[in-house]
Amino acid sequence: MKIASWNVNSIKVRLPHVLDWLQAQQPDVLCLQELKCETSAFPWEAVERAGYHACVSGQKAYNGVALISKYPGLDPVVGLSDFVDSQQRAIAATFGAVRVLSVYCPNGESLTSDKYTYKLRWFEALWQELQRIQKDSQRIVVAGDFNIAPEDRDVYDPQAWRGEVLCSEPERATFRRLLDLGFKDSFRLFEQAPQRYSWWHYRANAFKRNMGLRIDHLLLSSALAPACRTSEIDIQPRALERPSDHAPVWLDLVGLENPGLDSVPGPASSPNS
DNA sequence: ATGTCTCCTAAGAGGAGA
């Protein structure tokens, strides 16, 4: 089961890239962020023609998230429980045995901004939500633009970014608190080449110079982590004409190809688990 | 280095957000 996430920075502008990527990569579920369009303006027909279903929570001009998938998402939920928010930043649905969340976490702007306070409040609500849904499902994927680079190795110039928004210690502590619920950063389950990033500024040829940050993540609940065989960043679409500033990230889970399957293989050392 | 991109409003640039 292949699950991916991509901040597309306008689905209207990036639709050709998304359709090409779906065709080439064939993910079972693609989580989208920053649609920047109302739900009614989502390209439903094009996505359907590509063979995909969609759960969409759009908004005019800013934000907006979606789950597009080869089979319909069940029990869709928009937003975070007990957190009143006019900004459309979260949507969840169930695919086979897996609950998938597509999240567009707030950017924060700067440490002295009201948006930074909102960012930390939003993450507190996400933590509460994940703690809550862990009671209903042991198999959870949290996919999206977290707007947090978890460690210095996720930043091209850690000295320059020290303490800045996306890298500040309160934000990193917030990210670690999500992991403390039992979630794994799937990218770090595997040995990775150095300097792998998911976002590069549009300015100053940042992509060509690989001046990037790894801020897009695929978190796996502890029950799902043993099923993960691959977690990658596909930087190819970032090199296209009119790219999003983010690259798609994706992972592969084994033993979950059949959406109805309810067993997950354990580690190789415990064949009977 | 105020660099680039996308959206909005509103009638032509300018601001918000990232």
PDB file of C-alpha atoms (C1' of nucleotides) in Angstrom:
ATOM      1  CA  MET A   1       0.000   0.000   0.000  1.00  0.00           C
ATOM      2  CA  LYS A   2       1.629   3.176  -1.231  1.00  0.00           C
ATOM      3  CA  ILE A   3       0.779   6.388   0.625  1.00  0.00           C
ATOM      4  CA  ALA A   4       2.097   9.790  -0.429  1.00  0.00           C
ATOM      5  CA  SER A   5       1.871  13.433   0.573  1.00  0.00           C
ATOM      6  CA  TRP A   6       2.400  16.599  -1.439  1.00  0.00           C
ATOM      7  CA  ASN A   7       1.959  20.283  -0.684  1.00  0.00           C
ATOM      8  CA  VAL A   8       1.018  21.447  -4.186  1.00  0.00           C
ATOM      9  CA  ASN A   9       0.732  25.212  -3.553  1.00  0.00           C
ATOM     10  CA  SER A  10      -2.471  25.577  -5.638  1.00  0.00           C
ATOM     11  CA  ILE A  11      -4.149  22.499  -7.130  1.00  0.00           C
ATOM     12  CA  LYS A  12      -5.343  24.657 -10.011  1.00  0.00           C
ATOM     13  CA  VAL A  13      -1.787  25.493 -11.109  1.00  0.00           C
ATOM     14  CA  ARG A  14      -0.298  22.093 -10.216  1.00  0.00           C
ATOM     15  CA  LEU A  15      -3.007  19.779 -11.588  1.00  0.00           C
ATOM     16  CA  PRO A  16      -0.894  18.633 -14.580  1.00  0.00           C
ATOM     17  CA  HIS A  17       2.000  17.754 -12.255  1.00  0.00           C
ATOM     18  CA  VAL A  18      -0.326  15.859  -9.919  1.00  0.00           C
ATOM     19  CA  LEU A  19      -1.965  13.882 -12.744  1.00  0.00           C
ATOM     20  CA  ASP A  20       1.439  12.986 -14.216  1.00  0.00           C
ATOM     21  CA  TRP A  21       2.685  11.896 -10.803  1.00  0.00           C
ATOM     22  CA  LEU A  22      -0.398   9.748 -10.125  1.00  0.00           C
ATOM     23  CA  GLN A  23       0.038   8.076 -13.503  1.00  0.00           C
ATOM     24  CA  ALA A  24       3.750   7.400 -12.945  1.00  0.00           C
ATOM     25  CA  GLN A  25       3.732   6.466  -9.237  1.00  0.00           C
ATOM     26  CA  GLN A  26       0.286   4.882  -8.785  1.00  0.00           C
ATOM     27  CA  PRO A  27      -0.077   5.671  -5.065  1.00  0.00           C
ATOM     28  CA  ASP A  28      -3.052   4.100  -3.287  1.00  0.00           C
ATOM     29  CA  VAL A  29      -3.554   7.324  -1.338  1.00  0.00           C
ATOM     30  CA  LEU A  30      -2.166  10.805  -2.077  1.00  0.00           C
ATOM     31  CA  CYS A  31      -2.566  13.426   0.647  1.00  0.00           C
ATOM     32  CA  LEU A  32      -2.633  16.976  -0.707  1.00  0.00           C
ATOM     33  CA  GLN A  33      -2.108  20.291   1.061  1.00  0.00           C
ATOM     34  CA  GLU A  34      -2.450  23.945   0.095  1.00  0.00           C
ATOM     35  CA  LEU A  35      -5.163  23.402  -2.485  1.00  0.00           C
ATOM     36  CA  LYS A  36      -5.898  27.140  -2.391  1.00  0.00           C
ATOM     37  CA  CYS A  37      -9.373  26.583  -3.805  1.00  0.00           C
ATOM     38  CA  GLU A  38     -12.875  26.075  -2.572  1.00  0.00           C
ATOM     39  CA  THR A  39     -14.183  22.512  -2.410  1.00  0.00           C
ATOM     40  CA  SER A  40     -16.515  23.208  -5.347  1.00  0.00           C
ATOM     41  CA  ALA A  41     -13.549  24.332  -7.471  1.00  0.00           C
ATOM     42  CA  PHE A  42     -11.576  21.130  -6.858  1.00  0.00           C
ATOM     43  CA  PRO A  43     -10.829  19.319 -10.160  1.00  0.00           C
ATOM     44  CA  TRP A  44     -13.143  16.392  -9.367  1.00  0.00           C
ATOM     45  CA  GLU A  45     -13.588  15.262 -12.969  1.00  0.00           C
ATOM     46  CA  ALA A  46      -9.872  15.183 -13.802  1.00  0.00           C
ATOM     47  CA  VAL A  47      -9.100  13.197 -10.658  1.00  0.00           C
ATOM     48  CA  GLU A  48     -11.949  10.792 -11.433  1.00  0.00           C
ATOM     49  CA  ARG A  49     -10.717  10.324 -15.015  1.00  0.00           C
ATOM     50  CA  ALA A  50      -7.304   9.426 -13.560  1.00  0.00           C
ATOM     51  CA  GLY A  51      -9.028   6.599 -11.660  1.00  0.00           C
ATOM     52  CA  TYR A  52      -9.093   8.218  -8.220  1.00  0.00           C
ATOM     53  CA  HIS A  53     -11.667   9.159  -5.590  1.00  0.00           C
ATOM     54  CA  ALA A  54     -11.324  12.282  -3.457  1.00  0.00           C
ATOM     55  CA  CYS A  55     -12.198  13.612   0.003  1.00  0.00           C
ATOM     56  CA  VAL A  56     -11.748  17.377  -0.071  1.00  0.00           C
ATOM     57  CA  SER A  57     -11.835  20.205   2.452  1.00  0.00           C
ATOM     58  CA  GLY A  58     -11.165  23.336   0.451  1.00  0.00           C
ATOM     59  CA  GLN A  59     -11.080  27.033   1.205  1.00  0.00           C
ATOM     60  CA  LYS A  60     -10.860  30.164  -0.854  1.00  0.00           C
ATOM     61  CA  ALA A  61      -7.315  31.476  -1.478  1.00  0.00           C
ATOM     62  CA  TYR A  62      -5.475  29.717   1.368  1.00  0.00           C
ATOM     63  CA  ASN A  63      -5.017  26.295   2.964  1.00  0.00           C
ATOM     64  CA  GLY A  64      -7.218  23.402   1.827  1.00  0.00           C
ATOM     65  CA  VAL A  65      -6.468  19.663   2.128  1.00  0.00           C
ATOM     66  CA  ALA A  66      -7.536  16.497   0.337  1.00  0.00           C
ATOM     67  CA  LEU A  67      -7.155  12.729   0.241  1.00  0.00           C
ATOM     68  CA  ILE A  68      -7.240  11.199  -3.210  1.00  0.00           C
ATOM     69  CA  SER A  69      -7.283   7.438  -3.429  1.00  0.00           C
ATOM     70  CA  LYS A  70      -7.826   4.392  -5.606  1.00  0.00           C
ATOM     71  CA  TYR A  71     -10.760   3.308  -3.452  1.00  0.00           C
ATOM     72  CA  PRO A  72     -13.225   5.509  -1.585  1.00  0.00           C
ATOM     73  CA  GLY A  73     -12.195   6.794   1.829  1.00  0.00           C
ATOM     74  CA  LEU A  74     -14.504   5.683   4.636  1.00  0.00           C
ATOM     75  CA  ASP A  75     -15.660   7.735   7.636  1.00  0.00           C
ATOM     76  CA  PRO A  76     -14.214  11.040   6.416  1.00  0.00           C
ATOM     77  CA  VAL A  77     -13.661  13.672   9.105  1.00  0.00           C
ATOM     78  CA  VAL A  78     -12.740  17.304   8.436  1.00  0.00           C
ATOM     79  CA  GLY A  79     -10.681  19.299  10.945  1.00  0.00           C
ATOM     80  CA  LEU A  80      -9.568  18.483  14.477  1.00  0.00           C
ATOM     81  CA  SER A  81     -12.075  17.652  17.206  1.00  0.00           C
ATOM     82  CA  ASP A  82     -12.729  20.337  19.819  1.00  0.00           C
ATOM     83  CA  PHE A  83     -10.670  22.868  17.859  1.00  0.00           C
ATOM     84  CA  VAL A  84     -12.750  25.525  16.161  1.00  0.00           C
ATOM     85  CA  ASP A  85     -10.809  26.713  13.126  1.00  0.00           C
ATOM     86  CA  SER A  86     -11.866  28.591   9.993  1.00  0.00           C
ATOM     87  CA  GLN A  87      -8.671  27.373   8.288  1.00  0.00           C
ATOM     88  CA  GLN A  88      -9.011  24.061   6.452  1.00  0.00           C
ATOM     89  CA  ARG A  89      -5.921  22.168   7.547  1.00  0.00           C
ATOM     90  CA  ALA A  90      -6.901  18.570   8.312  1.00  0.00           C
ATOM     91  CA  ILE A  91      -8.899  15.768   6.751  1.00  0.00           C
ATOM     92  CA  ALA A  92      -8.968  12.080   7.631  1.00  0.00           C
ATOM     93  CA  ALA A  93     -10.459   8.913   6.159  1.00  0.00           C
ATOM     94  CA  THR A  94     -10.011   5.153   6.390  1.00  0.00           C
ATOM     95  CA  PHE A  95      -8.514   3.077   3.568  1.00  0.00           C
ATOM     96  CA  GLY A  96      -8.667  -0.637   4.249  1.00  0.00           C
ATOM     97  CA  ALA A  97      -7.194  -1.099   7.716  1.00  0.00           C
ATOM     98  CA  VAL A  98      -5.434   2.265   7.763  1.00  0.00           C
ATOM     99  CA  ARG A  99      -6.637   5.616   9.065  1.00  0.00           C
ATOM    100  CA  VAL A 100      -4.935   8.366   7.038  1.00  0.00           C
ATOM    101  CA  LEU A 101      -4.733  12.050   7.963  1.00  0.00           C
ATOM    102  CA  SER A 102      -3.692  14.762   5.518  1.00  0.00           C
ATOM    103  CA  VAL A 103      -2.462  17.767   7.508  1.00  0.00           C
ATOM    104  CA  TYR A 104      -1.327  21.244   6.552  1.00  0.00           C
ATOM    105  CA  CYS A 105       0.241  22.438   9.785  1.00  0.00           C
ATOM    106  CA  PRO A 106       0.524  26.205  10.286  1.00  0.00           C
ATOM    107  CA  ASN A 107       3.709  27.932   9.143  1.00  0.00           C
ATOM    108  CA  GLY A 108       3.979  30.291  12.111  1.00  0.00           C
ATOM    109  CA  GLU A 109       5.631  33.139  10.171  1.00  0.00           C
ATOM    110  CA  SER A 110       8.064  34.110  12.969  1.00  0.00           C
ATOM    111  CA  LEU A 111       8.508  33.439  16.672  1.00  0.00           C
ATOM    112  CA  THR A 112       6.978  36.806  17.594  1.00  0.00           C
ATOM    113  CA  SER A 113       3.923  36.436  15.350  1.00  0.00           C
ATOM    114  CA  ASP A 114       0.384  35.648  16.480  1.00  0.00           C
ATOM    115  CA  LYS A 115       0.577  32.963  13.807  1.00  0.00           C
ATOM    116  CA  TYR A 116       3.304  31.234  15.840  1.00  0.00           C
ATOM    117  CA  THR A 117       1.043  31.080  18.895  1.00  0.00           C
ATOM    118  CA  TYR A 118      -1.691  29.679  16.671  1.00  0.00           C
ATOM    119  CA  LYS A 119       0.785  27.116  15.302  1.00  0.00           C
ATOM    120  CA  LEU A 120       1.580  25.768  18.764  1.00  0.00           C
ATOM    121  CA  ARG A 121      -2.132  25.698  19.710  1.00  0.00           C
ATOM    122  CA  TRP A 122      -2.937  23.868  16.472  1.00  0.00           C
ATOM    123  CA  PHE A 123      -0.286  21.214  17.200  1.00  0.00           C
ATOM    124  CA  GLU A 124      -1.704  20.763  20.701  1.00  0.00           C
ATOM    125  CA  ALA A 125      -5.077  20.033  19.073  1.00  0.00           C
ATOM    126  CA  LEU A 126      -3.412  17.590  16.662  1.00  0.00           C
ATOM    127  CA  TRP A 127      -1.764  15.811  19.615  1.00  0.00           C
ATOM    128  CA  GLN A 128      -5.149  15.512  21.326  1.00  0.00           C
ATOM    129  CA  GLU A 129      -6.723  14.235  18.121  1.00  0.00           C
ATOM    130  CA  LEU A 130      -4.052  11.563  17.593  1.00  0.00           C
ATOM    131  CA  GLN A 131      -4.303  10.436  21.204  1.00  0.00           C
ATOM    132  CA  ARG A 132      -8.073  10.180  20.739  1.00  0.00           C
ATOM    133  CA  ILE A 133      -8.096   8.254  17.469  1.00  0.00           C
ATOM    134  CA  GLN A 134      -5.459   5.813  18.726  1.00  0.00           C
ATOM    135  CA  LYS A 135      -8.306   4.342  20.778  1.00  0.00           C
ATOM    136  CA  ASP A 136     -10.236   3.551  17.566  1.00  0.00           C
ATOM    137  CA  SER A 137      -7.405   2.515  15.282  1.00  0.00           C
ATOM    138  CA  GLN A 138      -3.950   1.065  15.798  1.00  0.00           C
ATOM    139  CA  ARG A 139      -2.959   1.729  12.202  1.00  0.00           C
ATOM    140  CA  ILE A 140      -2.566   5.437  11.543  1.00  0.00           C
ATOM    141  CA  VAL A 141      -0.635   7.457   8.987  1.00  0.00           C
ATOM    142  CA  VAL A 142      -0.243  11.199   9.586  1.00  0.00           C
ATOM    143  CA  ALA A 143       0.905  12.729   6.318  1.00  0.00           C
ATOM    144  CA  GLY A 144       1.530  16.311   5.420  1.00  0.00           C
ATOM    145  CA  ASP A 145       3.382  19.565   5.554  1.00  0.00           C
ATOM    146  CA  PHE A 146       4.343  19.853   9.236  1.00  0.00           C
ATOM    147  CA  ASN A 147       6.281  23.081   8.758  1.00  0.00           C
ATOM    148  CA  ILE A 148       8.855  21.728  11.228  1.00  0.00           C
ATOM    149  CA  ALA A 149      12.374  20.527  10.431  1.00  0.00           C
ATOM    150  CA  PRO A 150      12.775  18.001  13.272  1.00  0.00           C
ATOM    151  CA  GLU A 151      16.578  18.022  13.559  1.00  0.00           C
ATOM    152  CA  ASP A 152      19.612  19.939  12.317  1.00  0.00           C
ATOM    153  CA  ARG A 153      20.297  17.219   9.729  1.00  0.00           C
ATOM    154  CA  ASP A 154      16.950  18.202   8.141  1.00  0.00           C
ATOM    155  CA  VAL A 155      18.253  21.725   7.415  1.00  0.00           C
ATOM    156  CA  TYR A 156      20.798  22.771   4.747  1.00  0.00           C
ATOM    157  CA  ASP A 157      22.359  25.434   6.978  1.00  0.00           C
ATOM    158  CA  PRO A 158      21.538  24.654  10.627  1.00  0.00           C
ATOM    159  CA  GLN A 159      23.571  27.594  11.940  1.00  0.00           C
ATOM    160  CA  ALA A 160      21.696  30.110   9.811  1.00  0.00           C
ATOM    161  CA  TRP A 161      18.353  28.570  10.771  1.00  0.00           C
ATOM    162  CA  ARG A 162      19.053  28.075  14.479  1.00  0.00           C
ATOM    163  CA  GLY A 163      16.068  29.292  16.456  1.00  0.00           C
ATOM    164  CA  GLU A 164      14.203  30.462  13.352  1.00  0.00           C
ATOM    165  CA  VAL A 165      10.617  29.512  12.642  1.00  0.00           C
ATOM    166  CA  LEU A 166      10.361  25.904  11.308  1.00  0.00           C
ATOM    167  CA  CYS A 167      13.477  25.007  13.356  1.00  0.00           C
ATOM    168  CA  SER A 168      12.922  26.559  16.796  1.00  0.00           C
ATOM    169  CA  GLU A 169      13.206  24.405  19.900  1.00  0.00           C
ATOM    170  CA  PRO A 170       9.514  24.767  20.898  1.00  0.00           C
ATOM    171  CA  GLU A 171       8.512  23.545  17.440  1.00  0.00           C
ATOM    172  CA  ARG A 172      10.958  20.633  17.575  1.00  0.00           C
ATOM    173  CA  ALA A 173       9.707  19.723  21.061  1.00  0.00           C
ATOM    174  CA  THR A 174       6.180  19.784  19.635  1.00  0.00           C
ATOM    175  CA  PHE A 175       7.226  17.354  16.908  1.00  0.00           C
ATOM    176  CA  ARG A 176       8.911  15.046  19.446  1.00  0.00           C
ATOM    177  CA  ARG A 177       5.737  15.078  21.519  1.00  0.00           C
ATOM    178  CA  LEU A 178       3.873  13.587  18.535  1.00  0.00           C
ATOM    179  CA  LEU A 179       6.526  10.858  18.329  1.00  0.00           C
ATOM    180  CA  ASP A 180       6.100  10.259  22.084  1.00  0.00           C
ATOM    181  CA  LEU A 181       2.555   9.085  21.332  1.00  0.00           C
ATOM    182  CA  GLY A 182       4.239   6.149  19.570  1.00  0.00           C
ATOM    183  CA  PHE A 183       4.510   7.548  16.051  1.00  0.00           C
ATOM    184  CA  LYS A 184       7.611   7.036  13.929  1.00  0.00           C
ATOM    185  CA  ASP A 185       9.052   9.457  11.395  1.00  0.00           C
ATOM    186  CA  SER A 186       9.004   6.901   8.558  1.00  0.00           C
ATOM    187  CA  PHE A 187      11.876   8.605   6.702  1.00  0.00           C
ATOM    188  CA  ARG A 188      14.195   7.852   9.629  1.00  0.00           C
ATOM    189  CA  LEU A 189      13.271   4.163   9.769  1.00  0.00           C
ATOM    190  CA  PHE A 190      15.806   3.751   6.962  1.00  0.00           C
ATOM    191  CA  GLU A 191      19.343   4.788   6.227  1.00  0.00           C
ATOM    192  CA  GLN A 192      19.095   7.869   4.029  1.00  0.00           C
ATOM    193  CA  ALA A 193      21.556   9.836   1.976  1.00  0.00           C
ATOM    194  CA  PRO A 194      22.533  13.144   3.627  1.00  0.00           C
ATOM    195  CA  GLN A 195      20.941  16.454   2.656  1.00  0.00           C
ATOM    196  CA  ARG A 196      17.569  15.097   1.616  1.00  0.00           C
ATOM    197  CA  TYR A 197      14.937  17.843   1.775  1.00  0.00           C
ATOM    198  CA  SER A 198      11.258  18.265   0.865  1.00  0.00           C
ATOM    199  CA  TRP A 199      10.975  22.046   0.545  1.00  0.00           C
ATOM    200  CA  TRP A 200      13.128  24.683  -1.136  1.00  0.00           C
ATOM    201  CA  HIS A 201      12.406  28.396  -1.324  1.00  0.00           C
ATOM    202  CA  TYR A 202      11.444  29.712  -4.757  1.00  0.00           C
ATOM    203  CA  ARG A 203      14.014  32.444  -4.403  1.00  0.00           C
ATOM    204  CA  ALA A 204      17.750  32.492  -5.120  1.00  0.00           C
ATOM    205  CA  ASN A 205      17.866  29.190  -7.041  1.00  0.00           C
ATOM    206  CA  ALA A 206      17.412  27.411  -3.731  1.00  0.00           C
ATOM    207  CA  PHE A 207      16.481  24.089  -5.328  1.00  0.00           C
ATOM    208  CA  LYS A 208      19.430  24.007  -7.721  1.00  0.00           C
ATOM    209  CA  ARG A 209      21.738  24.726  -4.788  1.00  0.00           C
ATOM    210  CA  ASN A 210      19.850  22.207  -2.596  1.00  0.00           C
ATOM    211  CA  MET A 211      19.210  24.869   0.022  1.00  0.00           C
ATOM    212  CA  GLY A 212      16.261  23.017   1.498  1.00  0.00           C
ATOM    213  CA  LEU A 213      14.491  21.821   4.626  1.00  0.00           C
ATOM    214  CA  ARG A 214      12.774  18.514   5.371  1.00  0.00           C
ATOM    215  CA  ILE A 215       9.397  19.695   6.663  1.00  0.00           C
ATOM    216  CA  ASP A 216       7.005  17.235   4.952  1.00  0.00           C
ATOM    217  CA  HIS A 217       6.590  14.029   6.918  1.00  0.00           C
ATOM    218  CA  LEU A 218       4.844  10.674   6.974  1.00  0.00           C
ATOM    219  CA  LEU A 219       4.314   9.529  10.560  1.00  0.00           C
ATOM    220  CA  LEU A 220       3.400   5.911  11.251  1.00  0.00           C
ATOM    221  CA  SER A 221       1.765   4.521  14.373  1.00  0.00           C
ATOM    222  CA  SER A 222       3.950   1.926  16.094  1.00  0.00           C
ATOM    223  CA  ALA A 223       1.692  -0.906  14.868  1.00  0.00           C
ATOM    224  CA  LEU A 224       2.292   0.147  11.255  1.00  0.00           C
ATOM    225  CA  ALA A 225       6.012   0.880  11.404  1.00  0.00           C
ATOM    226  CA  PRO A 226       7.076  -2.795  10.991  1.00  0.00           C
ATOM    227  CA  ALA A 227       5.112  -2.929   7.724  1.00  0.00           C
ATOM    228  CA  CYS A 228       7.021  -0.011   6.179  1.00  0.00           C
ATOM    229  CA  ARG A 229       9.524  -1.063   3.537  1.00  0.00           C
ATOM    230  CA  THR A 230      10.352   2.299   1.934  1.00  0.00           C
ATOM    231  CA  SER A 231      10.043   6.000   2.762  1.00  0.00           C
ATOM    232  CA  GLU A 232      11.322   8.410   0.144  1.00  0.00           C
ATOM    233  CA  ILE A 233      11.277  11.987  -1.093  1.00  0.00           C
ATOM    234  CA  ASP A 234      10.718  12.316  -4.843  1.00  0.00           C
ATOM    235  CA  ILE A 235      12.561  15.488  -5.805  1.00  0.00           C
ATOM    236  CA  GLN A 236      11.872  15.064  -9.534  1.00  0.00           C
ATOM    237  CA  PRO A 237       8.657  17.165  -9.655  1.00  0.00           C
ATOM    238  CA  ARG A 238      10.505  20.059  -7.988  1.00  0.00           C
ATOM    239  CA  ALA A 239      12.685  20.318 -11.119  1.00  0.00           C
ATOM    240  CA  LEU A 240       9.729  20.719 -13.516  1.00  0.00           C
ATOM    241  CA  GLU A 241       8.505  23.994 -14.995  1.00  0.00           C
ATOM    242  CA  ARG A 242       6.258  25.920 -12.586  1.00  0.00           C
ATOM    243  CA  PRO A 243       6.873  23.544  -9.684  1.00  0.00           C
ATOM    244  CA  SER A 244       5.384  23.579  -6.228  1.00  0.00           C
ATOM    245  CA  ASP A 245       7.974  24.672  -3.666  1.00  0.00           C
ATOM    246  CA  HIS A 246       7.481  21.222  -2.037  1.00  0.00           C
ATOM    247  CA  ALA A 247       8.376  17.756  -3.310  1.00  0.00           C
ATOM    248  CA  PRO A 248       6.111  14.729  -2.793  1.00  0.00           C
ATOM    249  CA  VAL A 249       7.050  12.202  -0.103  1.00  0.00           C
ATOM    250  CA  TRP A 250       5.846   8.602  -0.130  1.00  0.00           C
ATOM    251  CA  LEU A 251       6.069   5.304   1.679  1.00  0.00           C
ATOM    252  CA  ASP A 252       5.198   1.693   1.027  1.00  0.00           C
ATOM    253  CA  LEU A 253       3.516  -0.655   3.483  1.00  0.00           C
ATOM    254  CA  VAL A 254       3.595  -4.415   2.929  1.00  0.00           C
ATOM    255  CA  GLY A 255       0.872  -6.804   3.983  1.00  0.00           C
ATOM    256  CA  LEU A 256      -1.829  -4.183   3.463  1.00  0.00           C
ATOM    257  CA  GLU A 257      -2.336  -4.500  -0.282  1.00  0.00           C
ATOM    258  CA  ASN A 258      -5.805  -5.928   0.299  1.00  0.00           C
ATOM    259  CA  PRO A 259      -7.841  -3.093   1.824  1.00  0.00           C
ATOM    260  CA  GLY A 260      -9.789  -5.619   3.882  1.00  0.00           C
ATOM    261  CA  LEU A 261      -6.745  -7.280   5.397  1.00  0.00           C
ATOM    262  CA  ASP A 262      -6.555  -6.792   9.140  1.00  0.00           C
ATOM    263  CA  SER A 263      -3.204  -8.358   9.990  1.00  0.00           C
ATOM    264  CA  VAL A 264       0.157  -6.673   9.787  1.00  0.00           C
ATOM    265  CA  PRO A 265       3.405  -8.619   9.564  1.00  0.00           C
ATOM    266  CA  GLY A 266       5.610  -8.237  12.612  1.00  0.00           C
ATOM    267  CA  PRO A 267       9.398  -7.969  12.638  1.00  0.00           C
ATOM    268  CA  ALA A 268      11.313 -10.821  10.984  1.00  0.00           C
ATOM    269  CA  SER A 269      12.420 -12.094  14.401  1.00  0.00           C
ATOM    270  CA  SER A 270       8.855 -12.790  15.567  1.00  0.00           C
ATOM    271  CA  PRO A 271       7.168 -14.753  12.776  1.00  0.00           C
ATOM    272  CA  ASN A 272       4.201 -15.797  14.937  1.00  0.00           C
ATOM    273  CA  SER A 273       3.247 -12.366  16.186  1.00  0.00           C
TER     274      SER A 273
ATOM    275  C1'  DA B   1      20.189  40.576  -0.516  1.00  0.00           C
ATOM    276  C1'  DT B   2      12.723  42.152   0.942  1.00  0.00           C
ATOM    277  C1'  DG B   3      15.203  37.924  -3.794  1.00  0.00           C
ATOM    278  C1'  DT B   4       9.597  34.111  -5.939  1.00  0.00           C
ATOM    279  C1'  DC B   5       5.179  32.369  -6.396  1.00  0.00           C
ATOM    280  C1'  DT B   6      -0.002  32.330  -5.771  1.00  0.00           C
ATOM    281  C1'  DC B   7      -3.935  34.251  -4.280  1.00  0.00           C
ATOM    282  C1'  DC B   8      -7.005  38.169  -3.392  1.00  0.00           C
ATOM    283  C1'  DT B   9      -9.295  42.835  -4.311  1.00  0.00           C
ATOM    284  C1'  DA B  10     -10.668  45.646  -7.734  1.00  0.00           C
ATOM    285  C1'  DA B  11      -9.739  48.125 -11.971  1.00  0.00           C
ATOM    286  C1'  DG B  12      -4.034  49.001 -11.435  1.00  0.00           C
ATOM    287  C1'  DA B  13      -0.955  47.831  -8.518  1.00  0.00           C
ATOM    288  C1'  DG B  14      -0.393  46.243  -3.916  1.00  0.00           C
ATOM    289  C1'  DG B  15      -0.948  43.205   0.162  1.00  0.00           C
ATOM    290  C1'  DA B  16      -1.157  38.526   2.492  1.00  0.00           C
ATOM    291  C1'  DG B  17       0.910  34.267   3.090  1.00  0.00           C
ATOM    292  C1'  DA B  18       4.439  31.120   2.495  1.00  0.00           C
TER     293       DA B  18
END
